[in-house]
Structure formats: structure tokens, C-alpha cells
Short mmCIF file of C-alpha atoms and ligand atoms in Angstrom, two decimals:
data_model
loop_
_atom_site.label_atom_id
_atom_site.label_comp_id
_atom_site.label_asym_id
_atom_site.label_seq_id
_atom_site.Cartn_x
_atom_site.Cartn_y
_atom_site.Cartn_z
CA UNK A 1 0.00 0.00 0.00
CA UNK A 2 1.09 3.65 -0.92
CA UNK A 3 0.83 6.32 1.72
CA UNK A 4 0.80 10.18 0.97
CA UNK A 5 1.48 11.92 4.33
CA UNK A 6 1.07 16.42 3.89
CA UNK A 7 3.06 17.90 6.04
CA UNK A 8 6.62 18.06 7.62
CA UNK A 9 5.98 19.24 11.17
CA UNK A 10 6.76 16.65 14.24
CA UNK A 11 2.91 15.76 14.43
CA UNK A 12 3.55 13.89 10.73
CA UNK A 13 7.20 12.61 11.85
CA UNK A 14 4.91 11.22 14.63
CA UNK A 15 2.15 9.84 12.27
CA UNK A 16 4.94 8.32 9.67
CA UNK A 17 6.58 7.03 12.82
CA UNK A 18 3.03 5.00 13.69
CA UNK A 19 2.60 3.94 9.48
CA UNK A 20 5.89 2.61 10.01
CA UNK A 21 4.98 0.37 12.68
CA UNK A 22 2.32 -1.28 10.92
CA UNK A 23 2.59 -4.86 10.50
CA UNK A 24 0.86 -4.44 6.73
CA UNK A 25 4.66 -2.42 5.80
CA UNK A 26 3.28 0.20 3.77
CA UNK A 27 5.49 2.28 1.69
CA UNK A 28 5.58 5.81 3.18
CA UNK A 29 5.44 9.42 0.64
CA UNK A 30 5.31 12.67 2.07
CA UNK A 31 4.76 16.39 0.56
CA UNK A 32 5.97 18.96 2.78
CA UNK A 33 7.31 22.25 3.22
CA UNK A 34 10.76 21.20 4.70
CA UNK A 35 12.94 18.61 4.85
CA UNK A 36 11.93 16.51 7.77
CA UNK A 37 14.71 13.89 8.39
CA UNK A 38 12.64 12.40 11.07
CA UNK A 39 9.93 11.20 8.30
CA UNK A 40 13.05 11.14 5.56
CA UNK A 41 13.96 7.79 6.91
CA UNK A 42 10.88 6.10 6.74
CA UNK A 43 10.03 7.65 3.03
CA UNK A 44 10.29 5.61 -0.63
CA UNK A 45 9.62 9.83 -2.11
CA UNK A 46 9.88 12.84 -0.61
CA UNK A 47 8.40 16.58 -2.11
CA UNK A 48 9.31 19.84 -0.77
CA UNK A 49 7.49 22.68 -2.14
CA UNK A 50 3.65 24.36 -1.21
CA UNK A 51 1.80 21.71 -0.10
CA UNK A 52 -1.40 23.87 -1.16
CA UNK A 53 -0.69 23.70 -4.45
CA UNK A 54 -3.46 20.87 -5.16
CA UNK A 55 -2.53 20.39 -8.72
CA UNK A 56 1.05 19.75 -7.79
CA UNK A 57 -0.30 17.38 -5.01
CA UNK A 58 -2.78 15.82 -7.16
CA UNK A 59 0.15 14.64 -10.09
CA UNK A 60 2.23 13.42 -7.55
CA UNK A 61 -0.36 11.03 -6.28
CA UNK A 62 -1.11 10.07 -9.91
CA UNK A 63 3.49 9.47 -10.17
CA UNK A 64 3.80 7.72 -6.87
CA UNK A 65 0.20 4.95 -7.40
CA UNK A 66 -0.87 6.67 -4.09
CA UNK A 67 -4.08 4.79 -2.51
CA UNK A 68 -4.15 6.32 0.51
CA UNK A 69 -3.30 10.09 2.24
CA UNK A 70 -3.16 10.97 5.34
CA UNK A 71 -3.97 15.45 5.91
CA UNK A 72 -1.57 16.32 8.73
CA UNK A 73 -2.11 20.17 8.70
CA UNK A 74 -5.21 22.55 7.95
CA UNK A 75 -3.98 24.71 5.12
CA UNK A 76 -4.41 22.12 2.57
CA UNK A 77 -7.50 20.79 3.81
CA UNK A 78 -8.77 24.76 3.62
CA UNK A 79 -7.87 24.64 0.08
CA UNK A 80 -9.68 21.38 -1.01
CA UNK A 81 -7.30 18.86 -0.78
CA UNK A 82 -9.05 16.07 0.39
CA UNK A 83 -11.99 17.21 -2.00
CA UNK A 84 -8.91 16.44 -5.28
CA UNK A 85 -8.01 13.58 -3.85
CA UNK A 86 -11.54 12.11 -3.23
CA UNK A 87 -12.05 12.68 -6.89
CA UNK A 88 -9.42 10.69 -8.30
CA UNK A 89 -10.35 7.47 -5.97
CA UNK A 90 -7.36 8.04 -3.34
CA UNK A 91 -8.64 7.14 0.07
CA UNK A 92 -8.22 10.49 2.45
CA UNK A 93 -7.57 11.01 6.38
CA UNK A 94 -9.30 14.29 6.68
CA UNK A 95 -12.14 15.74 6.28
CA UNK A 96 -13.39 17.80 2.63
CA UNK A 97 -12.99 21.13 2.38
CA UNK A 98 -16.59 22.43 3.66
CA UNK A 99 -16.73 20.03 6.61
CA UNK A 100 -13.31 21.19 7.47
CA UNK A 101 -15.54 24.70 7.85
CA UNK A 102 -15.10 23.78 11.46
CA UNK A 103 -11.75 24.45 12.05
CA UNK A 104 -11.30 27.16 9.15
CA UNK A 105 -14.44 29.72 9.85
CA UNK A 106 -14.56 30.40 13.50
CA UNK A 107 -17.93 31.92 12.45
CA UNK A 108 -19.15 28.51 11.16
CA UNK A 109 -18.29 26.86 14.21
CA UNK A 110 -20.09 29.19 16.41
CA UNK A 111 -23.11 29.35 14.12
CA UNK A 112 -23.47 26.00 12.97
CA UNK A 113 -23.62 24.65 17.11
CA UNK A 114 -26.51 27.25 17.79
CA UNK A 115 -28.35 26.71 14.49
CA UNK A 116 -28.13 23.37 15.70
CA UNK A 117 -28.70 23.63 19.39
CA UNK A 118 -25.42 21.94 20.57
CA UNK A 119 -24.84 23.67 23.87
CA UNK A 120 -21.22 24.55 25.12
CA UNK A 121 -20.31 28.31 23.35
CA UNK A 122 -19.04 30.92 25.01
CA UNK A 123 -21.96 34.52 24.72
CA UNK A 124 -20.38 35.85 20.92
CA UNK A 125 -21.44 37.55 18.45
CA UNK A 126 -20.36 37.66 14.34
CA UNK A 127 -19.12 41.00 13.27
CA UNK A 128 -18.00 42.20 9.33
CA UNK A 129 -18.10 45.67 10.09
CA UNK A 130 -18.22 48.15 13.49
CA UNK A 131 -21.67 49.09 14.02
CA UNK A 132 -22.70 47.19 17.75
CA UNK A 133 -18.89 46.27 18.66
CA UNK A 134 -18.12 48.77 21.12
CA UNK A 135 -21.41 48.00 23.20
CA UNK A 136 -20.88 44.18 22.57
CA UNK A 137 -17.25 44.62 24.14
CA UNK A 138 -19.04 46.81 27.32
CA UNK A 139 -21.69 44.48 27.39
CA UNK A 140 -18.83 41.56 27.98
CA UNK A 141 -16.95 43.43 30.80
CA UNK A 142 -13.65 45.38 30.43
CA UNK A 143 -11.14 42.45 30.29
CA UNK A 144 -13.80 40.02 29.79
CA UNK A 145 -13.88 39.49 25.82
CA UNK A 146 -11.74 37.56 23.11
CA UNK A 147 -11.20 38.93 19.90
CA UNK A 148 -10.89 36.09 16.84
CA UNK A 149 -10.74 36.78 13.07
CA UNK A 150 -12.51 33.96 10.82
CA UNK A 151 -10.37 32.47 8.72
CA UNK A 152 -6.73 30.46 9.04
CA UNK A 153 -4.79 33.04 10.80
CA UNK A 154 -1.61 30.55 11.44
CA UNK A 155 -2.62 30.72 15.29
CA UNK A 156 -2.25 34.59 15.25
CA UNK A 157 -5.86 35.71 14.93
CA UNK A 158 -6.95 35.75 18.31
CA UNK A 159 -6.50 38.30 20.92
CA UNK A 160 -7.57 37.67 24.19
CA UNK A 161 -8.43 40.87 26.66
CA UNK A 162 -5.77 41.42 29.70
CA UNK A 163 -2.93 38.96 27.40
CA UNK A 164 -2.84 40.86 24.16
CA UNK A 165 -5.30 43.71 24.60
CA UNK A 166 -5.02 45.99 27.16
CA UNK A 167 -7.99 48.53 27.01
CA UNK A 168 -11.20 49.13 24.99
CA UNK A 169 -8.93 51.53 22.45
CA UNK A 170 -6.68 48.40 22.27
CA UNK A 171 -10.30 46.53 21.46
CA UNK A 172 -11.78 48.79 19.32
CA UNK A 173 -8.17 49.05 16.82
CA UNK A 174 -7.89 45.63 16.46
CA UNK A 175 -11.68 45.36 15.36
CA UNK A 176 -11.22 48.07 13.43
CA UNK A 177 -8.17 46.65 11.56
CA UNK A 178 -9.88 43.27 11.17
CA UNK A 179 -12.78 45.86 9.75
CA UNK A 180 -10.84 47.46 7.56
CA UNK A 181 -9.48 44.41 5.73
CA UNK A 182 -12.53 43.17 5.29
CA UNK A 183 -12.13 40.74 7.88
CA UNK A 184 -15.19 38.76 9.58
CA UNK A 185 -14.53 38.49 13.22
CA UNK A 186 -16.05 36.87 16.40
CA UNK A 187 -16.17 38.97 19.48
CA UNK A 188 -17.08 36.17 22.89
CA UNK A 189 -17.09 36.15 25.97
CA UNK A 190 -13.69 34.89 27.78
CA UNK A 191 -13.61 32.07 29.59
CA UNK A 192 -11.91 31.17 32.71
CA UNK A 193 -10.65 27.48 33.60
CA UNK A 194 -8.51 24.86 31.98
CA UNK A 195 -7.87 23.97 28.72
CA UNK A 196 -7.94 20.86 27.35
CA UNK A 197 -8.19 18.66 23.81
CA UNK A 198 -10.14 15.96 22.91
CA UNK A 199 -9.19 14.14 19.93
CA UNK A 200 -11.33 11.86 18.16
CA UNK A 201 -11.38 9.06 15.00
CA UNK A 202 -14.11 9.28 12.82
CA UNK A 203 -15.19 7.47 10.17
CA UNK A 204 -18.24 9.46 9.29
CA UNK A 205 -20.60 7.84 11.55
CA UNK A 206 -18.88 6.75 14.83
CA UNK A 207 -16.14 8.65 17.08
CA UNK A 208 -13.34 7.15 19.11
CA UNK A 209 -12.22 9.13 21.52
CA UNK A 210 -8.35 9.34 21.84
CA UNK A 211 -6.73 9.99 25.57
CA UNK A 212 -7.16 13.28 26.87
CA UNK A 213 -3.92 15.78 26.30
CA UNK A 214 -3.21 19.34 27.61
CA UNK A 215 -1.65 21.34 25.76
CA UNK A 216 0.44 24.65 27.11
CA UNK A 217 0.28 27.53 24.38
CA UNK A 218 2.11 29.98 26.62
CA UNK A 219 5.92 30.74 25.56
CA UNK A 220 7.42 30.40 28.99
CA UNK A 221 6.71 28.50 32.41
CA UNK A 222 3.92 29.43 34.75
CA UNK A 223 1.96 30.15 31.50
CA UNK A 224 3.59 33.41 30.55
CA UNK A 225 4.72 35.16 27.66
CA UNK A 226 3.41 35.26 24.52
CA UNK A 227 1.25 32.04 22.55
CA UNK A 228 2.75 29.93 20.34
CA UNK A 229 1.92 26.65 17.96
CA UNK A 230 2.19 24.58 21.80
CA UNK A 231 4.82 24.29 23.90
CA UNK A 232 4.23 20.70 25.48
CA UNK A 233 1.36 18.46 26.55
CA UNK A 234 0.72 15.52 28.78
CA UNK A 235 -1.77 13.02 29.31
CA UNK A 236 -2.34 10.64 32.03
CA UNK A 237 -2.63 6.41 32.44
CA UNK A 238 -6.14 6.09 32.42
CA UNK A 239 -6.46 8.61 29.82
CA UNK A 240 -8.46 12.15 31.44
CA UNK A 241 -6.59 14.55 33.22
CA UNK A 242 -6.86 15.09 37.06
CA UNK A 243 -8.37 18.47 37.24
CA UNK A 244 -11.79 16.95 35.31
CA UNK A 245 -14.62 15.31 36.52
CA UNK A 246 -16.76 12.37 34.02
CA UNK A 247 -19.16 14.96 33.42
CA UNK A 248 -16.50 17.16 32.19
CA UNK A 249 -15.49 14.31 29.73
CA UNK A 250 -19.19 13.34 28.75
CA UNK A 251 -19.64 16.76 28.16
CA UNK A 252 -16.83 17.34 25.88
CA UNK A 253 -17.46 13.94 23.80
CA UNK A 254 -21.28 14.21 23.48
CA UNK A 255 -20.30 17.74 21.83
CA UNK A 256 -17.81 16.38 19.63
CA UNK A 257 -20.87 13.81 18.70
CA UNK A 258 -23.40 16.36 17.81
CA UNK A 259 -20.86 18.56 15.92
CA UNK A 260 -20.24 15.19 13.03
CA UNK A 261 -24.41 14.88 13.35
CA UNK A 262 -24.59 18.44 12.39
CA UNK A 263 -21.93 18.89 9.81
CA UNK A 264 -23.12 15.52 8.36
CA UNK A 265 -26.47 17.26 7.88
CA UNK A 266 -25.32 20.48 7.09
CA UNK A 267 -23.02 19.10 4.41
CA UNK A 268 -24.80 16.03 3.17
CA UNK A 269 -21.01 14.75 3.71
CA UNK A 270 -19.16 12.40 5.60
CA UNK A 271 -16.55 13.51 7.77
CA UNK A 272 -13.44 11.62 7.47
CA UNK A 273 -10.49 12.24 10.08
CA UNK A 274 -9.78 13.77 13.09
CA UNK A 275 -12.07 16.15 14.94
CA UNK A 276 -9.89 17.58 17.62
CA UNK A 277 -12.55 19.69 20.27
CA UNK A 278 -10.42 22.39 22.12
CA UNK A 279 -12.55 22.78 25.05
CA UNK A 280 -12.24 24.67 28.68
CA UNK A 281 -13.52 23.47 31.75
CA UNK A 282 -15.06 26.11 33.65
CA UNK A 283 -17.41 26.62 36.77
CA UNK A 284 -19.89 26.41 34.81
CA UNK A 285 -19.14 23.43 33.14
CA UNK A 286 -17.16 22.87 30.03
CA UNK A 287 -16.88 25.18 27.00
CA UNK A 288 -15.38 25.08 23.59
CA UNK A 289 -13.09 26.95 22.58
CA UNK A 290 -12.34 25.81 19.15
CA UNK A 291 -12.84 23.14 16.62
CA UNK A 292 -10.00 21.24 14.50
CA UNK A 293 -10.26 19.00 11.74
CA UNK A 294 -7.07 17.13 12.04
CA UNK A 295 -4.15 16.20 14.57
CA UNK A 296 -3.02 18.60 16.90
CA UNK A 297 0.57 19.13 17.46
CA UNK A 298 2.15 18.58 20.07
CA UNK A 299 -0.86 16.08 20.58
CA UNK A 300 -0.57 13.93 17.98
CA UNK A 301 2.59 12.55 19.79
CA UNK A 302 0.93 11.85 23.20
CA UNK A 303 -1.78 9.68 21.41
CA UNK A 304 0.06 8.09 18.45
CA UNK A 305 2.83 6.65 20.80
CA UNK A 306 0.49 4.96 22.97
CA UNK A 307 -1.61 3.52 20.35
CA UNK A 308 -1.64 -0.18 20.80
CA UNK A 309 -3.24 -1.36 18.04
CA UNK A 310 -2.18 -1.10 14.36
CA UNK A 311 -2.65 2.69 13.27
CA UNK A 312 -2.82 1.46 9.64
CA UNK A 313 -5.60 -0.68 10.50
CA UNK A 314 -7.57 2.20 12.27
CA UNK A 315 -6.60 4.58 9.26
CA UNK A 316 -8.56 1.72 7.49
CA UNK A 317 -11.60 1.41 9.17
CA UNK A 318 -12.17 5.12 9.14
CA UNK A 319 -12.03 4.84 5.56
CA UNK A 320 -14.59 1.65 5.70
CA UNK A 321 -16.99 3.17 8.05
CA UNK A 322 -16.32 0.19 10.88
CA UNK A 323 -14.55 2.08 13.39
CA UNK A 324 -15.55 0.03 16.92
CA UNK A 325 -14.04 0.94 20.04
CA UNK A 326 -12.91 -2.93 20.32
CA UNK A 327 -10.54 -2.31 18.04
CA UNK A 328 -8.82 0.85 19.35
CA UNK A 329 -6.86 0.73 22.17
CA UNK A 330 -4.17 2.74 23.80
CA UNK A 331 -1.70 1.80 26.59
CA UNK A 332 -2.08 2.68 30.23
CA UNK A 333 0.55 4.75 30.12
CA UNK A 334 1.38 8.89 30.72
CA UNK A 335 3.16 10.80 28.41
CA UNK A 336 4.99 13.83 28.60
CA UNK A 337 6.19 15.98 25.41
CA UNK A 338 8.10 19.24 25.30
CA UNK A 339 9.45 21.38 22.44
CA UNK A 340 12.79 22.36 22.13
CA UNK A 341 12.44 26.14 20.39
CA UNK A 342 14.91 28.44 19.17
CA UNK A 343 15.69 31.50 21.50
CA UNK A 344 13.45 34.19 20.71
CA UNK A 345 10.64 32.25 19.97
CA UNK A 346 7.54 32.63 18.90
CA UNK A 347 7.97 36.84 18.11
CA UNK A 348 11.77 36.98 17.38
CA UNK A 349 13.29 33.10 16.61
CA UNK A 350 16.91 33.18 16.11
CA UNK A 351 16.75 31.58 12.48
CA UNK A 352 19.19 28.90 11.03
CA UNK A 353 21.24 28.08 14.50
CA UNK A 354 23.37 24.99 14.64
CA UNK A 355 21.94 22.10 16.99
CA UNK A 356 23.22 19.23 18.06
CA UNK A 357 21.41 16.06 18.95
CA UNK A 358 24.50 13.42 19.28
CA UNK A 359 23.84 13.08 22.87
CA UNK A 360 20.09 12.20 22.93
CA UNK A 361 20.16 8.70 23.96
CA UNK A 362 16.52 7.65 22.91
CA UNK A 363 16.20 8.56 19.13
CA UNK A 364 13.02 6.63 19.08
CA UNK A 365 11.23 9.35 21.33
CA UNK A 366 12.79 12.25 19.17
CA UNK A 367 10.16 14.09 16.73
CA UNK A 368 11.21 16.46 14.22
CA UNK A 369 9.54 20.02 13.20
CA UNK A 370 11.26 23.09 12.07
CA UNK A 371 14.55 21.57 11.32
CA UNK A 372 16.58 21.75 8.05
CA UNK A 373 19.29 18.88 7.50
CA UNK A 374 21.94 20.31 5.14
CA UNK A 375 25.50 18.39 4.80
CA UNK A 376 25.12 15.90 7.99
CA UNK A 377 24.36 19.15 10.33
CA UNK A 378 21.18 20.18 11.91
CA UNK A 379 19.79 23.55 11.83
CA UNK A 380 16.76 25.20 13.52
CA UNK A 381 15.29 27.20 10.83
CA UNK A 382 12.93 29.49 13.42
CA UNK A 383 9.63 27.95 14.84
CA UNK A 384 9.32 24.93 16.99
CA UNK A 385 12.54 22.83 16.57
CA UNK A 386 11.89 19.16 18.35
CA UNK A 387 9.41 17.43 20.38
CA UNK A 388 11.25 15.12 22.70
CA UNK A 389 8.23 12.34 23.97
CA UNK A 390 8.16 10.67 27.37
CA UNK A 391 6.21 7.55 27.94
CA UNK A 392 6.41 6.26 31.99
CA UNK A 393 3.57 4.75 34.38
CA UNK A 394 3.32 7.77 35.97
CA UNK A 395 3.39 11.75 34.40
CA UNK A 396 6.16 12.78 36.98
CA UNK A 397 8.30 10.16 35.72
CA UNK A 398 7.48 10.42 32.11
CA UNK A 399 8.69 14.36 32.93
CA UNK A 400 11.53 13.57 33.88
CA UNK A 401 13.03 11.33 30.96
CA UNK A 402 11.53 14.10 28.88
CA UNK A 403 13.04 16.89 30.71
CA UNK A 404 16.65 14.51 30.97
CA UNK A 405 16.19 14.02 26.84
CA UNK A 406 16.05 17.71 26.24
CA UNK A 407 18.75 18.77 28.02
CA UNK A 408 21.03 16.11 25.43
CA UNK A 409 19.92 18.41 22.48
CA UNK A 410 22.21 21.39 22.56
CA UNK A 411 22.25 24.99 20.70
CA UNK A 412 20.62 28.43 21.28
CA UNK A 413 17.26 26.43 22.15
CA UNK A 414 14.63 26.61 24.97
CA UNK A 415 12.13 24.58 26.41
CA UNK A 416 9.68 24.51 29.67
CA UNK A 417 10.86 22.91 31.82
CA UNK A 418 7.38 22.97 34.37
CA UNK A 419 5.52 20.81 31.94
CA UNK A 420 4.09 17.86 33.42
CA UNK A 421 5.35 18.65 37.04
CA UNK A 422 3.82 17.92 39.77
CA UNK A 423 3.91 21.83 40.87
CA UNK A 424 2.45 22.75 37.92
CA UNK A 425 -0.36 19.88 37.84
CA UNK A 426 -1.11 20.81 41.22
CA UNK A 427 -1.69 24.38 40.12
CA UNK A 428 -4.33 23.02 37.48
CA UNK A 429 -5.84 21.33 40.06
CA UNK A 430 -6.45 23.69 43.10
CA UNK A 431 -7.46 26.02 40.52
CA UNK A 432 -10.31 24.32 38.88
CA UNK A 433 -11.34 22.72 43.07
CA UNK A 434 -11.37 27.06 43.59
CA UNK A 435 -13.41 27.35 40.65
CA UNK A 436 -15.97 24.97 40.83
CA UNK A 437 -16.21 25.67 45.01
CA UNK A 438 -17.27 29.81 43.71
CA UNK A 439 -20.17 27.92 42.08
CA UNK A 440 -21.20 26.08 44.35
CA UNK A 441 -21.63 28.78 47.08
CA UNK A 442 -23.65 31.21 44.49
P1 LIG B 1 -8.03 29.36 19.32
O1 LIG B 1 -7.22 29.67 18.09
O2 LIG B 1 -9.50 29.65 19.14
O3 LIG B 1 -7.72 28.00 19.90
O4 LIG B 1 -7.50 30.36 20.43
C1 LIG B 1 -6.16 30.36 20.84
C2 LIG B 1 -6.10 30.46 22.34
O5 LIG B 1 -6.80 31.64 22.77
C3 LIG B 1 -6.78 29.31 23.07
O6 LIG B 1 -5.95 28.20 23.24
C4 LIG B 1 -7.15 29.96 24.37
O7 LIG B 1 -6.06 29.95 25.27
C5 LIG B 1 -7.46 31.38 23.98
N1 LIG B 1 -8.92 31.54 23.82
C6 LIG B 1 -9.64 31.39 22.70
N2 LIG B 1 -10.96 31.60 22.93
C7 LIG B 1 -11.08 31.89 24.24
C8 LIG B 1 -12.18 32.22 25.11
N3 LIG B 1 -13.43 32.35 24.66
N4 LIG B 1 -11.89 32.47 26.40
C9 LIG B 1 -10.63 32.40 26.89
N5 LIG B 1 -9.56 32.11 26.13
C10 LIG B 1 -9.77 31.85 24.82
N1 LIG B 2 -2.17 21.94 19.87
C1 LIG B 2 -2.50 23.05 19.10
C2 LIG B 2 -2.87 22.76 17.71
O1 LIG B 2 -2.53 21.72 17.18
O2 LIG B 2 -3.53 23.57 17.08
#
């Protein structure tokens, strides 16, 4: 069998890493923007160039007998990939371009769950010009809005009052700004809690859930500093996190559920892939925060190293509609993952710095992303550099080999080192026991 992987971030070096370890050997292609040499090595073909260039895409399938491709990121599945591929009889992971709506049109999301009655969304309201915005943003509360432009903003569309806006002016510019370029935006309310993702198979009719990860966005420890693409993520043995309750899980997955009823209807199509709920848990229950139609990175490398049974196979029954949860199953194990960045990063990345892995001792828990292999060396070339992976029976000790790992990779890099500590997981914890205590004395 012929696999296309898009994309050359660590989330596909983790996904070529799991095709790899089928028993059914399938021979591995990948389009992407770099030169991964974490998903080199497991490749017949590699393609560098603009993986949204769905002609280019679509003749290489045709030149490589492709029968099956797997959609890492969202650009391409914005621009109709999976759509081109459908077309010519190649079997796709991810979903077309209008159910993919979800992730791409903030709007969509927001409107679709209300025309639909799915409760969880946040009070927000759908803006294209200014008229109503400065009484919607009083009518949320000074500090108490989040600003989001519709659209595939590379993670940079949202501004969230008291991180990145500072007053109403601050407010009323950016609005103004999105106005001006003829931007749709989303003004809602912010919420207050803790994040977390739910990742899910489908196969158009039924959802697996995958184990539940938390992410960190924030640039530097104690969740400070600017957002970026995800700094780390964990998830525990028995799969939820510690902070949530089974309500807070139900609540999350029924969602997830009546989103693929409603874009099913909606679209009269069948959603393929990954739906990937970003969701808050709140005291007053959890929220969503965002849809995605694919794998989330770092995520992908929590889930896809625990999977226990054949990911081929699973790719497989997505694509056959017989996705049962018999024939799913992750460890019983925690994982830990933290990105090595370049210093700098996210607003001013030193670019092109020399790094040296020589001294990692587990290559097999070393993922790839914005690295450039040129003459045996290895460069960071500006965003997030490597994802170094622990698996152990517990999170603290799955921290530390994690945190031990990263410390072997050397050159102008960074990392968190509070991910998955016990200081920092207690945190989570007393805050969401002080959150849900407010509600129960009102
Ligand atoms: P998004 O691109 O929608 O995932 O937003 C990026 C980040 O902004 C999220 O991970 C949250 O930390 C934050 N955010 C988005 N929407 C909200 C909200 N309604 N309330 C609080 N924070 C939010
Ligand atoms: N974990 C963040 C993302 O994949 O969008």
C-alpha cells in the first residue's frame, strides 16, 4: 500500500513514525514544506514545495500509485485537498474542504452549534463591520472578551483581553483593523478554567475518543509570555486529566458527537479524520473553545505513541466506516512531550542556528519540526525545533526522561521545563477545586 502523508511538522514525523509500525509495511510518501529527516527515513519519495498547491499534489499522487493520504495540517484541507483527492479514488484522512468549515471559519463553528442547538459556546457575536462592537465589548466586561478573526490566521488571529489587549482603544483598533481588511470576526465572551483537547477518529458515523492531552500555548513556564503553535502536553494512564470530573469528559465527547451529526447534515457529507474539540472546563461546566479537523501538534505525539493497536488498521476502518471501540486501544501509560524552540521564539526566533542532537540517547522518542538537514548538520530554521516524547507509568516520571532528553539536544534552544510537574499539575488542580467551590456557594 502507498501512503501520501502532507506535512513536515513533528505531528507527521509522529504519524509516519506509527505507518511505520504497521505490521501491513506500507510504503511511506510525504509532501511537505521542509525537509523533515525524522519522516526522511521512513520515506520511498519525498516533495518539498507548497503543499497547497493541489494540482502539484494531485500529479504526484497520480506518479507515486498513491491509494491512501493521510492530511496532517489545515492549510491544505482549507484549500480542497481532500476534495482532489476524493475525486481521483485516493482514500483520504481528513475531512473535505466544507466540513473542514469547522476548524477554518470560526464563524461557522459558532453558528453552525446554535443553528443546531449543541450547547457549550461561550456569549459571541459575528461581526463584518463596526456598528454594535463597542457596546458588545461593554456588554462583555472590560477584560472580559476575546477577539478572533474567521479564517486560518496561522494561530495569530486571536486576541484575548488582559494577554494581548489591554484597554477598549486596544479593542476597538484591532476590530477596526480586522474591519478594515474586510475581515469577519467573532467577538465572545472569555472564559476562565482549563484547557484541554479531545481528539477523536471518525469514520463518518462513529467517534473514538483518543486519551485526553493538555496542551500549554504559553511561551514560557507558569503560563507566561506570549502564545505559540504549543509548547508541550501531557496526558495521564487512564487517559483524562486530574483536574476533570466524568461529566467534564461526557460533556466534551457528546459535543464532539453532535458537531459530526450536524456537519453531516449540514453538508450532506461524511466527515473523514480527526475532529480535535479544544474545550475549557469552567465553573460552569465545560466550553469550547475551538474546533479542528485534524491532529493537533504537540498532541498527535501523546496519542500516536500509545496507540496499541495497528494505526494502519484504524486509518482503514475510518475509511470503511467500521470504526468500533474494540478495536482501538491505547496503553495505560502517561506521556509527557516538550518542544525544544529556538531563543526568541515565537515573536523573534533566532533563524538557522546549529543544533546538536548526538547526545540524545533515545532517538526513538525524538520528533522532528522546524529543522533543516543540510551536509550531515542540523539547523533550527525558526519555529518549533523538536518534540522530545516521554512515555512512563506515571506523568512525573514520564517528565523527567523528557526533561533529561532535552537537556542532550544542545544549541541556542529553549524549552519549559514545568511541563508535566507535579507543581504545575497541582496548580491546574487547586485552581479548577477554587473554581468549581465559587459555584457552588452562588
Ligand atoms: P483558538 O485559536 O480559538 O484555539 O484560540 C487560541 C487560544 O486563545 C486558546 O488556546 C485559548 O487559550 C485562547 N482563547 C480562545 N478563545 C477563548 C475564550 N473564549 N476564552 C478564553 N480564552 C480563549
Ligand atoms: N495543539 C494546538 C494545535 O494543534 O492547534
Amino acid at each position: 500500500m502507498n501512503i501520501l502523508i502532507v506535512g513536515s511538522g513533528a505531528r507527521e514525523h509522529a504519524i509516519a513514525r506509527a505507518l511505520h509500525a504497521s505490521s501491513e509495511h506500507p510504503t511511506l510518501f510525504c509532501c511537505g514544506t521542509s525537509n523533515n529527516p525524522g519522516i526522511q527515513q521512513y520515506t520511498e519519495q519525498y516533495w518539498v514545495g507548497n503543499i497547497c498547491s493541489i494540482e502539484e499534489l494531485v500529479t504526484l499522487t497520480k506518479d507515486w500509485r498513491i491509494d491512501m493520504a493521510i492530511i496532517g495540517p489545515e492549510a491544505p484541507l482549507d484549500k480542497g485537498l481532500a476534495d482532489a483527492l476524493l475525486e481521483r479514488n485516493i482514500a483520504v484522512i481528513g475531512p473535505r474542504q466544507k466540513l473542514a468549515r469547522i476548524e477554518t471559519s470560526k464563524s461557522f463553528a459558532r453558528t453552525l452549534m446554535d443553528k443546531y442547538q449543541i450547547p457549550g459556546s461561550p456569549d459571541y457575536r459575528v461581526f463584518n463591520q463596526l456598528f454594535g462592537v463597542k457596546e458588545y465589548l461593554q456588554e462583555l466586561g472590560e477584560m472580559g472578551y476575546v477577539i478572533k478573526a474567521d479564517g486560518l490566521m496561522s494561530g495569530k488571529g486571536v486576541k484575548v483581553a488582559g494577554d494581548h489587549l489591554h484597554s477598549l482603544q486596544d479593542a476597538l483598533q484591532y476590530c477596526e483593523e480586522l474591519s478594515d481588511a474586510n475581515q469577519i470576526f467573532v467577538i465572545e465572551e472569555k472564559l476562565i478554567g482549563q484547557e484541554f483537547s479531545l481528539l477523536c477518529f471518525c469514520d463518518g458515523e462513529h467517534l473514538i475518543p483518543m486519551p485526553i492531552v493538555q496542551d500549554h500555548k504559553r511561551a514560557f513556564i507558569n503560563d507566561e509570555g506570549p502564545n505559540t503553535g504549543g509548547m508541550g502536553s501531557y496526558s495521564d494512564t487512564d487517559h483524562r486529566l486530574p483536574f476533570l470530573t466524568d461529566a467534564d469528559i461526557q460533556t466534551a465527547l457528546d459535543m464532539n458527537e453532535a458537531v459530526i451529526k450536524a456537519l453531516t447534515i449540514e453538508t450532506g457529507q461524511k466527515y473523514v479524520g480527526i475532529l480535535y474539540g479544544s474545550f475549557i472546563a469552567t465553573k460552569n461546566g465545560v466550553k469550547l473553545i475551538e474546533y479542528n479537523a485534524r491532529f493537533g501538534d504537540p498532541e498527535a505525539m501523546n496519542v500516536l505513541a500509545i496507540l496499541e493497536s495497528d494505526f494502519l488498521a484504524v486509518c482503514k476502518m475510518m475509511i470503511a466506516g467500521t470504526l468500533s471501540s474494540e478495536q482501538v486501544c491505547f496503553a495505560n501509560l502517561a506521556t509527557v512531550c516538550k518542544y525544544a524552540v529556538p531563543q526568541g521564539y515565537p515573536d523573534k526566533p533566532v533563524k538557522n542556528a546549529l543544533i546538536d542532537i548526538s547526545q540524545v540517547l533515545h532517538p526513538e522518542r525524538i520528533y522532528f519540526a522546524a529543522v533543516d538537514e543540510r551536509y550531515g548538520k542540523l539547523y533550527a530554521t525558526g519555529s518549533r525545533a523538536i518534540a522530545v516524547l516521554g512515555v512512563a507509568s506515571n506523568i512525573f516520571e514520564a517528565e523527567q526522561f523528557a526533561e533529561e532528553e532535552i537537556n542532550r539536544i544542545t544549541g541556542p534552544l529553549f524549552h519549559r521545563k514545568d511541563i508535566g510537574t507535579r507543581e504545575l499539575i497541582d496548580q491546574r488542580i487547586r485552581q479548577m477545586i477554587l473554581l468549581r467551590k465559587v459555584e457552588y456557594e452562588i
